[in-house]
Every structure is written in C-alpha cells, then in structure tokens.
Amino acid sequence: MTTTTTPTSQRLYSLDALRGFDMFWIMGAEAVVHSLATATKSPIFEAAVQQLTHPAWHGFTLYDTIFPLFLFLAGVATPYSVGRDLENGKSRRDLLLRVIRRGLVLVLLGIIYNNGLVLKPLAEIRFPSVLGRIGLAYMFANIIYLYTKQIGQIIWFVGLLIGYWLLLSFMSAPGFPPGDLSMEGNFASYLDRLIVPGHLYLDIHDPEGLTSCIPAIGTALLGIYCGNLLKHGTQSGQRKALQLAIMGVISLVLAQAWNLIFPINKNLWTSSFVLQAGGISLLLLSLFYYIIDVLGYRRWAFFFAVIGMNSILIYLSDNFIDWYFTAEALFKWLMQLFSESYAEVVLALMVLLVKWGFLYFMYLKKVFLRV
C-alpha cells in the first residue's frame, strides 16, 4: 500500500466521479436519508429507505448495486492501468505479480477492517470481507485479462455465470434437496463452512464468502469489457455511451428472465444478480460517461471525483476515525438550533461534510491512497 503525489494519468474523469458517487452513499448519504425519513415521516423518504436496505435473502434493492458497482468500476479501470502498462512494454510476469500483490493486500486490509488491529483466536477472526471480495475478484479477472484476448474474456464471463448456476442448481448442503437455495441448504454457504477459516458473518453463511467469489469475477470481467470499449473502441463517444446503455438494458432483461429459475440474491452473488447489478452499473457508466466525458460537463462532478480518488481511504477511515464525534464537536451549536429529530439530520449532513472536507484536503495536497 502506497501513497502517491499525483493521480493516475489517462483516467476517465467519469470513472472517478462514478466511483465517488458510489462511495458517497457509503460514507454518509445513506444515513442522511434514514434520518430524514425518521424526522419527516415522509412516504418519499420512507420509500427511499426501503431502497437503501438490503433484502433479507432473495430480492433486490438499489442499495444492492453499491458493492458490485465498485467492483465493476475496478474492472473498467483495468485497461487504463494494467492495459496501459502492458502496451508500454511491461512484462506480463511483472504485471501478474503486481495484480496478485494488490489483490492480497486488499484481502489483508479487509481482515483488518473486520477485526481491527488486535490479536484474536483464529475461531474469532472473520476472514471474508468487502475488500477481500474486491481483491480476489479483481485479481482473478485481471489474470484472465492478462492472458486471454477479449473473446476469451467473454467466454470466461459466460462460463463463470453458467457454471455457478449449475453448481448451485444441482448441489446442496447434506440433508437438503439438490438446488436448495436457503441460507443453510445452499451449496456455496456449505462449502464456505467447510473451507473458510475463522467464523462466518452469520455463522452458517457469509455474504462475502469464498465460493461466491466465482461469479464476482464475472462482475469485474464485465467492467473490463466496458473499459476496453471506452479506451479502444473506434466509434464516437456518443455511440459508446449508447452501446453501454443498450448493454445495460439487455443485461437487466436477462437478469429478470434468469431470476425465474435462479433468484437474484446478493448474499449468494447469483448469476442473475451479476446481470441485474451489472445492468444498472452499465446504465450509470453510460450516463456519467456521456455527460462528463462526451458533453464535457465536469464541474458538477468534482464533488464526487474528490471522493472517488480516495475511495479506499475513506472506506477504511471509519475504523480509525470517529467521524460522528468530530462532526458533533464542530457543529453541536448548529444542531442546537433544530428540534431533536432534525438535529440528527444535521449531524448526518455534517458527518458527510467533514468527511468530504478531509478528502478535499487530501486532494489539495495531492495525496491519494493506492493499493
């Protein structure tokens, strides 16, 4: 893990902006909506809260897009980072080692995020994590990218999704019928219980388990395909944006069709979930790319780009900085001007403001956390 004094060159501005938009919800926007729903009792905000809550098992809400969107964008960045270095003459072996190192560092950071910097018995350590899922899926997708042409990457994408579907459709935990997709009976969670050390998040299941990394590689590969299209495609920017949008619609239609026999489920990262989240990711990328990089409207996106350039830093910071304590210490006087329920709204907004201020300071100092 290193810090660098200059942002990566040749990046799509829309890529950083969309990554920042994604992290914006994690770093505090979600809390703002929840506090507004509590304070106002507005059906609009209450409906928004429903979309910012994960389903218990099967099903899909917009909040389910946040995690796969980040992984998808890591794939989009691949042709602009690993691909650029490959074009500039770096050996595949050197890039392979870099990709593996980055993936394993993310796994390690995920373990630290879950457990803190404390020593625990092995049985009390949770190894699966959001960063670990990103690290492993990114690593394997980039290895595929390094050693196959685009047609091979497409075959891998289709094969991973169909293979995972068949695995869960014909296998199950002992004592359950083949194809059982309950939390205890599905084959992915059963394999995790067998092979993952430490403990799982829900004891019998972990939403970031090892087995469900298989289809998550497909999410990263979908991003790589889009990154190749944007970087190497010969069509105009408008045509590229339209192609992304069409792909997004097709992906959503296929997801709904597959959902009939293989339910959309973020916990299992089912193949239909890959297509559902991928479809929304494609539409968002199309929109951000068209507005920012094609039409050239960038100023509005600066707020999000500042977040996107240091997304891993702000994600990890919650474990080391008490942002609520800081915001309350600075803006207690402002909170006192409002009723108790609206004071919580103000606090949530100020937490978001303080976090963004910290990231803006890092931006001004040109310090960006890279893994």
Tab-separated table of C-alpha atoms in Angstrom:
chain	number	residue	atom	x	y	z
A	1	MET	CA	0.000	0.000	0.000
A	2	THR	CA	1.455	3.356	-1.005
A	3	THR	CA	0.581	6.996	-1.270
A	4	THR	CA	1.293	8.928	-4.417
A	5	THR	CA	1.571	12.624	-5.074
A	6	THR	CA	-0.096	12.575	-8.477
A	7	PRO	CA	-3.306	10.947	-9.630
A	8	THR	CA	-3.066	8.219	-12.219
A	9	SER	CA	-2.813	9.650	-15.699
A	10	GLN	CA	-5.124	8.870	-18.618
A	11	ARG	CA	-8.042	8.135	-16.322
A	12	LEU	CA	-11.608	8.734	-17.332
A	13	TYR	CA	-12.906	11.616	-15.235
A	14	SER	CA	-16.299	9.943	-15.280
A	15	LEU	CA	-14.732	6.835	-13.744
A	16	ASP	CA	-13.530	8.714	-10.673
A	17	ALA	CA	-16.830	10.622	-10.472
A	18	LEU	CA	-18.959	7.475	-10.639
A	19	ARG	CA	-16.746	5.710	-8.091
A	20	GLY	CA	-17.166	8.754	-5.858
A	21	PHE	CA	-20.941	8.728	-6.383
A	22	ASP	CA	-20.912	5.084	-5.314
A	23	MET	CA	-18.849	5.787	-2.165
A	24	PHE	CA	-20.962	8.878	-1.414
A	25	TRP	CA	-23.765	6.591	-0.242
A	26	ILE	CA	-21.493	4.503	1.934
A	27	MET	CA	-19.700	7.448	3.554
A	28	GLY	CA	-22.845	9.164	4.780
A	29	ALA	CA	-25.617	9.833	2.252
A	30	GLU	CA	-27.463	6.713	3.365
A	31	ALA	CA	-27.509	7.994	6.969
A	32	VAL	CA	-28.865	11.347	5.771
A	33	VAL	CA	-31.803	9.664	4.041
A	34	HIS	CA	-32.520	7.463	7.075
A	35	SER	CA	-32.503	10.464	9.418
A	36	LEU	CA	-34.747	12.444	7.068
A	37	ALA	CA	-37.238	9.572	6.974
A	38	THR	CA	-37.307	9.452	10.773
A	39	ALA	CA	-37.663	13.215	11.129
A	40	THR	CA	-40.220	13.899	8.418
A	41	LYS	CA	-42.209	10.633	8.305
A	42	SER	CA	-42.443	11.407	4.594
A	43	PRO	CA	-43.549	8.463	2.436
A	44	ILE	CA	-40.993	9.596	-0.151
A	45	PHE	CA	-38.084	9.269	2.251
A	46	GLU	CA	-39.525	6.094	3.752
A	47	ALA	CA	-39.666	4.581	0.251
A	48	ALA	CA	-36.069	5.704	-0.272
A	49	VAL	CA	-35.077	3.956	2.956
A	50	GLN	CA	-36.568	0.735	1.608
A	51	GLN	CA	-34.268	1.048	-1.391
A	52	LEU	CA	-31.322	1.655	0.957
A	53	THR	CA	-31.886	-1.578	2.878
A	54	HIS	CA	-30.638	-4.985	1.743
A	55	PRO	CA	-33.289	-7.718	1.301
A	56	ALA	CA	-33.085	-10.460	3.920
A	57	TRP	CA	-32.317	-13.087	1.246
A	58	HIS	CA	-33.769	-13.216	-2.281
A	59	GLY	CA	-34.701	-9.945	-3.951
A	60	PHE	CA	-33.029	-6.715	-4.991
A	61	THR	CA	-32.935	-3.062	-3.962
A	62	LEU	CA	-30.875	-0.198	-5.366
A	63	TYR	CA	-28.619	-0.442	-2.312
A	64	ASP	CA	-27.500	-3.843	-3.598
A	65	THR	CA	-25.827	-2.060	-6.520
A	66	ILE	CA	-23.230	-0.220	-4.413
A	67	PHE	CA	-20.829	-3.106	-3.788
A	68	PRO	CA	-20.883	-4.677	-7.290
A	69	LEU	CA	-20.660	-1.211	-8.889
A	70	PHE	CA	-17.350	-0.626	-7.110
A	71	LEU	CA	-16.023	-3.979	-8.343
A	72	PHE	CA	-17.360	-3.283	-11.838
A	73	LEU	CA	-15.505	0.053	-11.886
A	74	ALA	CA	-12.292	-1.647	-10.774
A	75	GLY	CA	-12.683	-3.711	-13.936
A	76	VAL	CA	-13.349	-0.628	-16.085
A	77	ALA	CA	-10.080	0.856	-14.815
A	78	THR	CA	-8.046	-2.217	-15.815
A	79	PRO	CA	-7.389	-1.257	-19.487
A	80	TYR	CA	-6.344	2.207	-18.276
A	81	SER	CA	-3.877	0.841	-15.720
A	82	VAL	CA	-2.738	-2.730	-16.303
A	83	GLY	CA	-3.577	-2.482	-20.000
A	84	ARG	CA	-1.632	0.755	-20.422
A	85	ASP	CA	1.451	-0.722	-18.770
A	86	LEU	CA	1.169	-3.804	-20.968
A	87	GLU	CA	1.050	-1.584	-24.061
A	88	ASN	CA	4.087	0.328	-22.782
A	89	GLY	CA	6.176	-2.821	-22.729
A	90	LYS	CA	5.931	-4.103	-19.169
A	91	SER	CA	6.120	-7.870	-18.994
A	92	ARG	CA	3.063	-9.947	-18.183
A	93	ARG	CA	5.022	-11.561	-15.357
A	94	ASP	CA	5.682	-8.207	-13.660
A	95	LEU	CA	2.049	-7.171	-14.089
A	96	LEU	CA	0.885	-10.555	-12.820
A	97	LEU	CA	2.920	-10.099	-9.641
A	98	ARG	CA	1.514	-6.576	-9.207
A	99	VAL	CA	-2.054	-7.775	-9.667
A	100	ILE	CA	-1.562	-10.615	-7.169
A	101	ARG	CA	0.068	-8.282	-4.660
A	102	ARG	CA	-2.768	-5.797	-4.939
A	103	GLY	CA	-5.386	-8.493	-4.557
A	104	LEU	CA	-3.742	-9.946	-1.454
A	105	VAL	CA	-3.215	-6.500	0.096
A	106	LEU	CA	-6.944	-5.829	-0.295
A	107	VAL	CA	-7.684	-9.178	1.376
A	108	LEU	CA	-5.394	-8.193	4.272
A	109	LEU	CA	-6.989	-4.759	4.576
A	110	GLY	CA	-10.388	-6.426	4.637
A	111	ILE	CA	-9.327	-8.655	7.514
A	112	ILE	CA	-8.062	-5.586	9.394
A	113	TYR	CA	-11.312	-3.745	8.646
A	114	ASN	CA	-13.342	-6.644	10.056
A	115	ASN	CA	-11.263	-7.395	13.128
A	116	GLY	CA	-9.194	-4.303	13.909
A	117	LEU	CA	-5.528	-4.310	14.849
A	118	VAL	CA	-5.943	-6.752	17.714
A	119	LEU	CA	-4.844	-10.330	18.228
A	120	LYS	CA	-7.709	-12.827	18.363
A	121	PRO	CA	-8.050	-16.601	18.448
A	122	LEU	CA	-8.417	-18.000	14.933
A	123	ALA	CA	-12.006	-19.044	15.612
A	124	GLU	CA	-12.975	-15.414	16.332
A	125	ILE	CA	-11.476	-13.917	13.177
A	126	ARG	CA	-13.740	-13.154	10.226
A	127	PHE	CA	-11.662	-13.536	7.067
A	128	PRO	CA	-14.244	-12.781	4.314
A	129	SER	CA	-14.815	-9.070	3.690
A	130	VAL	CA	-15.950	-6.499	1.146
A	131	LEU	CA	-12.347	-5.543	0.369
A	132	GLY	CA	-11.382	-9.221	0.253
A	133	ARG	CA	-14.118	-9.917	-2.297
A	134	ILE	CA	-12.937	-6.976	-4.397
A	135	GLY	CA	-9.319	-8.069	-4.079
A	136	LEU	CA	-9.877	-11.694	-5.108
A	137	ALA	CA	-12.346	-10.970	-7.916
A	138	TYR	CA	-10.152	-8.122	-9.226
A	139	MET	CA	-7.065	-10.347	-9.080
A	140	PHE	CA	-8.539	-13.300	-10.987
A	141	ALA	CA	-10.297	-11.071	-13.536
A	142	ASN	CA	-7.033	-9.252	-14.233
A	143	ILE	CA	-5.152	-12.532	-14.600
A	144	ILE	CA	-7.743	-13.569	-17.193
A	145	TYR	CA	-7.301	-10.151	-18.851
A	146	LEU	CA	-3.521	-10.553	-18.988
A	147	TYR	CA	-3.539	-13.985	-20.584
A	148	THR	CA	-6.588	-14.034	-22.858
A	149	LYS	CA	-7.929	-11.962	-25.723
A	150	GLN	CA	-11.340	-10.330	-25.485
A	151	ILE	CA	-13.189	-13.341	-26.882
A	152	GLY	CA	-11.563	-15.446	-24.159
A	153	GLN	CA	-12.689	-12.969	-21.522
A	154	ILE	CA	-16.259	-13.191	-22.813
A	155	ILE	CA	-16.104	-16.996	-22.687
A	156	TRP	CA	-14.811	-16.825	-19.111
A	157	PHE	CA	-17.644	-14.408	-18.182
A	158	VAL	CA	-20.353	-16.650	-19.619
A	159	GLY	CA	-18.712	-19.803	-18.269
A	160	LEU	CA	-18.405	-18.475	-14.720
A	161	LEU	CA	-22.064	-17.422	-14.578
A	162	ILE	CA	-23.420	-20.628	-16.097
A	163	GLY	CA	-21.033	-22.805	-14.100
A	164	TYR	CA	-22.051	-21.166	-10.819
A	165	TRP	CA	-25.720	-21.555	-11.731
A	166	LEU	CA	-25.243	-25.258	-12.436
A	167	LEU	CA	-23.217	-25.726	-9.249
A	168	LEU	CA	-25.954	-24.289	-7.046
A	169	SER	CA	-28.762	-25.881	-9.076
A	170	PHE	CA	-27.545	-29.468	-8.786
A	171	MET	CA	-25.698	-29.426	-5.468
A	172	SER	CA	-26.693	-28.569	-1.894
A	173	ALA	CA	-25.636	-28.997	1.712
A	174	PRO	CA	-26.033	-32.534	3.110
A	175	GLY	CA	-29.623	-33.246	4.111
A	176	PHE	CA	-31.113	-30.718	1.652
A	177	PRO	CA	-32.569	-31.402	-1.801
A	178	PRO	CA	-30.410	-30.587	-4.856
A	179	GLY	CA	-30.705	-26.940	-5.807
A	180	ASP	CA	-31.792	-25.789	-2.340
A	181	LEU	CA	-31.096	-22.053	-2.110
A	182	SER	CA	-31.937	-21.452	1.529
A	183	MET	CA	-29.259	-19.877	3.708
A	184	GLU	CA	-28.373	-23.172	5.370
A	185	GLY	CA	-29.020	-25.502	2.456
A	186	ASN	CA	-27.294	-23.814	-0.476
A	187	PHE	CA	-24.041	-25.357	-1.668
A	188	ALA	CA	-21.996	-22.132	-1.680
A	189	SER	CA	-22.551	-21.487	2.021
A	190	TYR	CA	-21.924	-25.153	2.780
A	191	LEU	CA	-18.546	-25.024	1.024
A	192	ASP	CA	-17.658	-21.852	2.933
A	193	ARG	CA	-18.462	-23.593	6.211
A	194	LEU	CA	-16.076	-26.364	5.190
A	195	ILE	CA	-13.108	-24.386	3.869
A	196	VAL	CA	-13.148	-20.833	5.251
A	197	PRO	CA	-11.149	-20.499	8.499
A	198	GLY	CA	-12.362	-18.438	11.443
A	199	HIS	CA	-16.054	-17.636	11.625
A	200	LEU	CA	-18.620	-16.589	9.053
A	201	TYR	CA	-20.616	-13.373	9.407
A	202	LEU	CA	-23.890	-15.208	10.058
A	203	ASP	CA	-22.239	-18.392	11.383
A	204	ILE	CA	-23.828	-20.568	8.681
A	205	HIS	CA	-23.316	-18.064	5.863
A	206	ASP	CA	-21.127	-15.133	4.888
A	207	PRO	CA	-22.288	-12.621	2.226
A	208	GLU	CA	-18.633	-12.170	1.203
A	209	GLY	CA	-17.836	-15.874	1.303
A	210	LEU	CA	-15.154	-17.535	-0.777
A	211	THR	CA	-17.363	-19.644	-3.060
A	212	SER	CA	-19.474	-16.706	-4.215
A	213	CYS	CA	-16.280	-15.012	-5.392
A	214	ILE	CA	-16.650	-17.181	-8.513
A	215	PRO	CA	-19.470	-15.133	-10.097
A	216	ALA	CA	-17.998	-11.907	-8.666
A	217	ILE	CA	-15.080	-12.417	-11.067
A	218	GLY	CA	-17.721	-12.061	-13.772
A	219	THR	CA	-18.700	-8.640	-12.402
A	220	ALA	CA	-15.084	-7.473	-12.766
A	221	LEU	CA	-14.822	-9.013	-16.254
A	222	LEU	CA	-17.925	-7.096	-17.328
A	223	GLY	CA	-16.192	-3.921	-16.204
A	224	ILE	CA	-13.040	-4.862	-18.121
A	225	TYR	CA	-15.101	-5.332	-21.291
A	226	CYS	CA	-16.549	-1.838	-20.847
A	227	GLY	CA	-13.113	-0.362	-20.142
A	228	ASN	CA	-11.833	-1.890	-23.389
A	229	LEU	CA	-14.799	-0.469	-25.265
A	230	LEU	CA	-14.235	3.024	-23.904
A	231	LYS	CA	-10.474	3.003	-24.416
A	232	HIS	CA	-10.069	1.137	-27.679
A	233	GLY	CA	-13.448	1.444	-29.382
A	234	THR	CA	-13.287	3.333	-32.696
A	235	GLN	CA	-16.846	4.669	-32.558
A	236	SER	CA	-17.709	8.137	-31.305
A	237	GLY	CA	-18.255	8.908	-27.629
A	238	GLN	CA	-21.990	9.164	-28.216
A	239	ARG	CA	-22.045	5.714	-29.814
A	240	LYS	CA	-20.024	4.241	-26.969
A	241	ALA	CA	-22.412	5.689	-24.399
A	242	LEU	CA	-25.389	4.340	-26.362
A	243	GLN	CA	-23.775	0.898	-26.631
A	244	LEU	CA	-23.232	0.815	-22.851
A	245	ALA	CA	-26.869	1.799	-22.294
A	246	ILE	CA	-28.152	-0.889	-24.672
A	247	MET	CA	-25.964	-3.485	-22.967
A	248	GLY	CA	-27.370	-2.333	-19.624
A	249	VAL	CA	-30.976	-2.806	-20.752
A	250	ILE	CA	-30.231	-6.234	-22.226
A	251	SER	CA	-28.470	-7.249	-19.010
A	252	LEU	CA	-31.486	-6.218	-16.918
A	253	VAL	CA	-33.882	-8.144	-19.168
A	254	LEU	CA	-31.710	-11.267	-18.972
A	255	ALA	CA	-31.473	-10.873	-15.193
A	256	GLN	CA	-35.240	-10.823	-14.813
A	257	ALA	CA	-35.597	-13.878	-17.062
A	258	TRP	CA	-32.908	-15.806	-15.151
A	259	ASN	CA	-34.478	-14.693	-11.871
A	260	LEU	CA	-37.409	-17.002	-12.624
A	261	ILE	CA	-35.214	-20.088	-12.121
A	262	PHE	CA	-32.152	-18.668	-10.303
A	263	PRO	CA	-33.266	-15.893	-7.942
A	264	ILE	CA	-31.487	-12.562	-7.753
A	265	ASN	CA	-29.630	-12.759	-4.462
A	266	LYS	CA	-26.771	-10.509	-3.365
A	267	ASN	CA	-25.861	-12.788	-0.441
A	268	LEU	CA	-25.077	-15.594	-2.882
A	269	TRP	CA	-23.992	-13.234	-5.693
A	270	THR	CA	-26.121	-15.350	-8.016
A	271	SER	CA	-25.594	-15.154	-11.764
A	272	SER	CA	-28.893	-13.296	-12.142
A	273	PHE	CA	-27.642	-10.819	-9.531
A	274	VAL	CA	-24.469	-10.264	-11.583
A	275	LEU	CA	-26.633	-9.322	-14.572
A	276	GLN	CA	-29.048	-7.201	-12.516
A	277	ALA	CA	-26.337	-5.181	-10.763
A	278	GLY	CA	-24.285	-5.178	-13.953
A	279	GLY	CA	-27.179	-3.720	-15.927
A	280	ILE	CA	-27.575	-0.826	-13.513
A	281	SER	CA	-23.796	-0.321	-13.446
A	282	LEU	CA	-23.743	-0.163	-17.242
A	283	LEU	CA	-26.533	2.426	-17.307
A	284	LEU	CA	-24.802	4.563	-14.679
A	285	LEU	CA	-21.474	4.377	-16.514
A	286	SER	CA	-23.204	5.289	-19.771
A	287	LEU	CA	-24.848	8.311	-18.145
A	288	PHE	CA	-21.739	9.576	-16.340
A	289	TYR	CA	-19.508	8.982	-19.373
A	290	TYR	CA	-21.895	10.774	-21.728
A	291	ILE	CA	-22.424	13.818	-19.512
A	292	ILE	CA	-18.849	14.190	-18.267
A	293	ASP	CA	-16.503	12.866	-20.941
A	294	VAL	CA	-18.606	13.301	-24.085
A	295	LEU	CA	-20.509	16.519	-23.399
A	296	GLY	CA	-17.737	17.886	-21.198
A	297	TYR	CA	-19.857	18.903	-18.177
A	298	ARG	CA	-17.330	18.264	-15.412
A	299	ARG	CA	-17.785	20.919	-12.751
A	300	TRP	CA	-20.829	19.328	-11.142
A	301	ALA	CA	-18.935	16.026	-10.803
A	302	PHE	CA	-15.960	17.491	-8.897
A	303	PHE	CA	-17.661	16.774	-5.556
A	304	PHE	CA	-17.865	13.077	-6.424
A	305	ALA	CA	-14.437	12.892	-8.112
A	306	VAL	CA	-12.749	14.049	-4.896
A	307	ILE	CA	-14.341	11.064	-3.141
A	308	GLY	CA	-13.580	8.640	-5.952
A	309	MET	CA	-9.867	9.451	-5.997
A	310	ASN	CA	-9.505	8.323	-2.377
A	311	SER	CA	-12.309	5.786	-2.094
A	312	ILE	CA	-10.334	3.104	-0.234
A	313	LEU	CA	-9.018	5.662	2.255
A	314	ILE	CA	-12.471	6.938	3.206
A	315	TYR	CA	-13.820	3.388	3.406
A	316	LEU	CA	-11.097	2.312	5.833
A	317	SER	CA	-11.247	5.534	7.853
A	318	ASP	CA	-14.434	4.573	9.706
A	319	ASN	CA	-12.443	2.016	11.684
A	320	PHE	CA	-9.837	4.538	12.806
A	321	ILE	CA	-11.589	7.929	12.985
A	322	ASP	CA	-14.716	8.731	14.990
A	323	TRP	CA	-16.332	10.952	12.392
A	324	TYR	CA	-19.526	11.420	14.412
A	325	PHE	CA	-17.562	12.640	17.420
A	326	THR	CA	-15.651	15.089	15.205
A	327	ALA	CA	-18.772	16.394	13.475
A	328	GLU	CA	-20.661	16.790	16.740
A	329	ALA	CA	-17.732	18.598	18.355
A	330	LEU	CA	-17.570	21.064	15.468
A	331	PHE	CA	-21.281	21.569	14.856
A	332	LYS	CA	-23.028	20.986	18.184
A	333	TRP	CA	-24.067	24.644	18.130
A	334	LEU	CA	-25.773	24.151	14.769
A	335	MET	CA	-27.606	21.049	15.963
A	336	GLN	CA	-28.978	23.010	18.936
A	337	LEU	CA	-30.850	25.296	16.544
A	338	PHE	CA	-33.109	22.399	15.499
A	339	SER	CA	-35.511	20.020	17.179
A	340	GLU	CA	-34.100	16.692	18.365
A	341	SER	CA	-35.236	14.732	15.315
A	342	TYR	CA	-33.913	17.301	12.858
A	343	ALA	CA	-30.705	17.642	14.856
A	344	GLU	CA	-29.955	14.061	13.778
A	345	VAL	CA	-30.408	15.134	10.159
A	346	VAL	CA	-27.980	17.998	10.697
A	347	LEU	CA	-25.480	15.656	12.350
A	348	ALA	CA	-25.660	13.202	9.440
A	349	LEU	CA	-25.122	16.052	6.983
A	350	MET	CA	-22.176	17.402	8.969
A	351	VAL	CA	-20.543	13.975	9.130
A	352	LEU	CA	-20.762	13.870	5.344
A	353	LEU	CA	-19.356	17.402	5.140
A	354	VAL	CA	-16.440	16.658	7.483
A	355	LYS	CA	-15.523	13.511	5.574
A	356	TRP	CA	-15.625	15.339	2.268
A	357	GLY	CA	-13.571	18.187	3.745
A	358	PHE	CA	-10.931	15.675	4.792
A	359	LEU	CA	-10.855	14.169	1.293
A	360	TYR	CA	-10.682	17.644	-0.268
A	361	PHE	CA	-7.681	18.452	1.920
A	362	MET	CA	-6.016	15.252	0.711
A	363	TYR	CA	-6.888	16.226	-2.856
A	364	LEU	CA	-5.312	19.668	-2.450
A	365	LYS	CA	-2.170	18.053	-1.041
A	366	LYS	CA	-2.250	15.593	-3.970
A	367	VAL	CA	-2.117	12.587	-1.650
A	368	PHE	CA	-4.011	9.563	-2.925
A	369	LEU	CA	-4.053	6.149	-1.275
A	370	ARG	CA	-3.203	3.457	-3.786
A	371	VAL	CA	-3.034	-0.282	-3.180
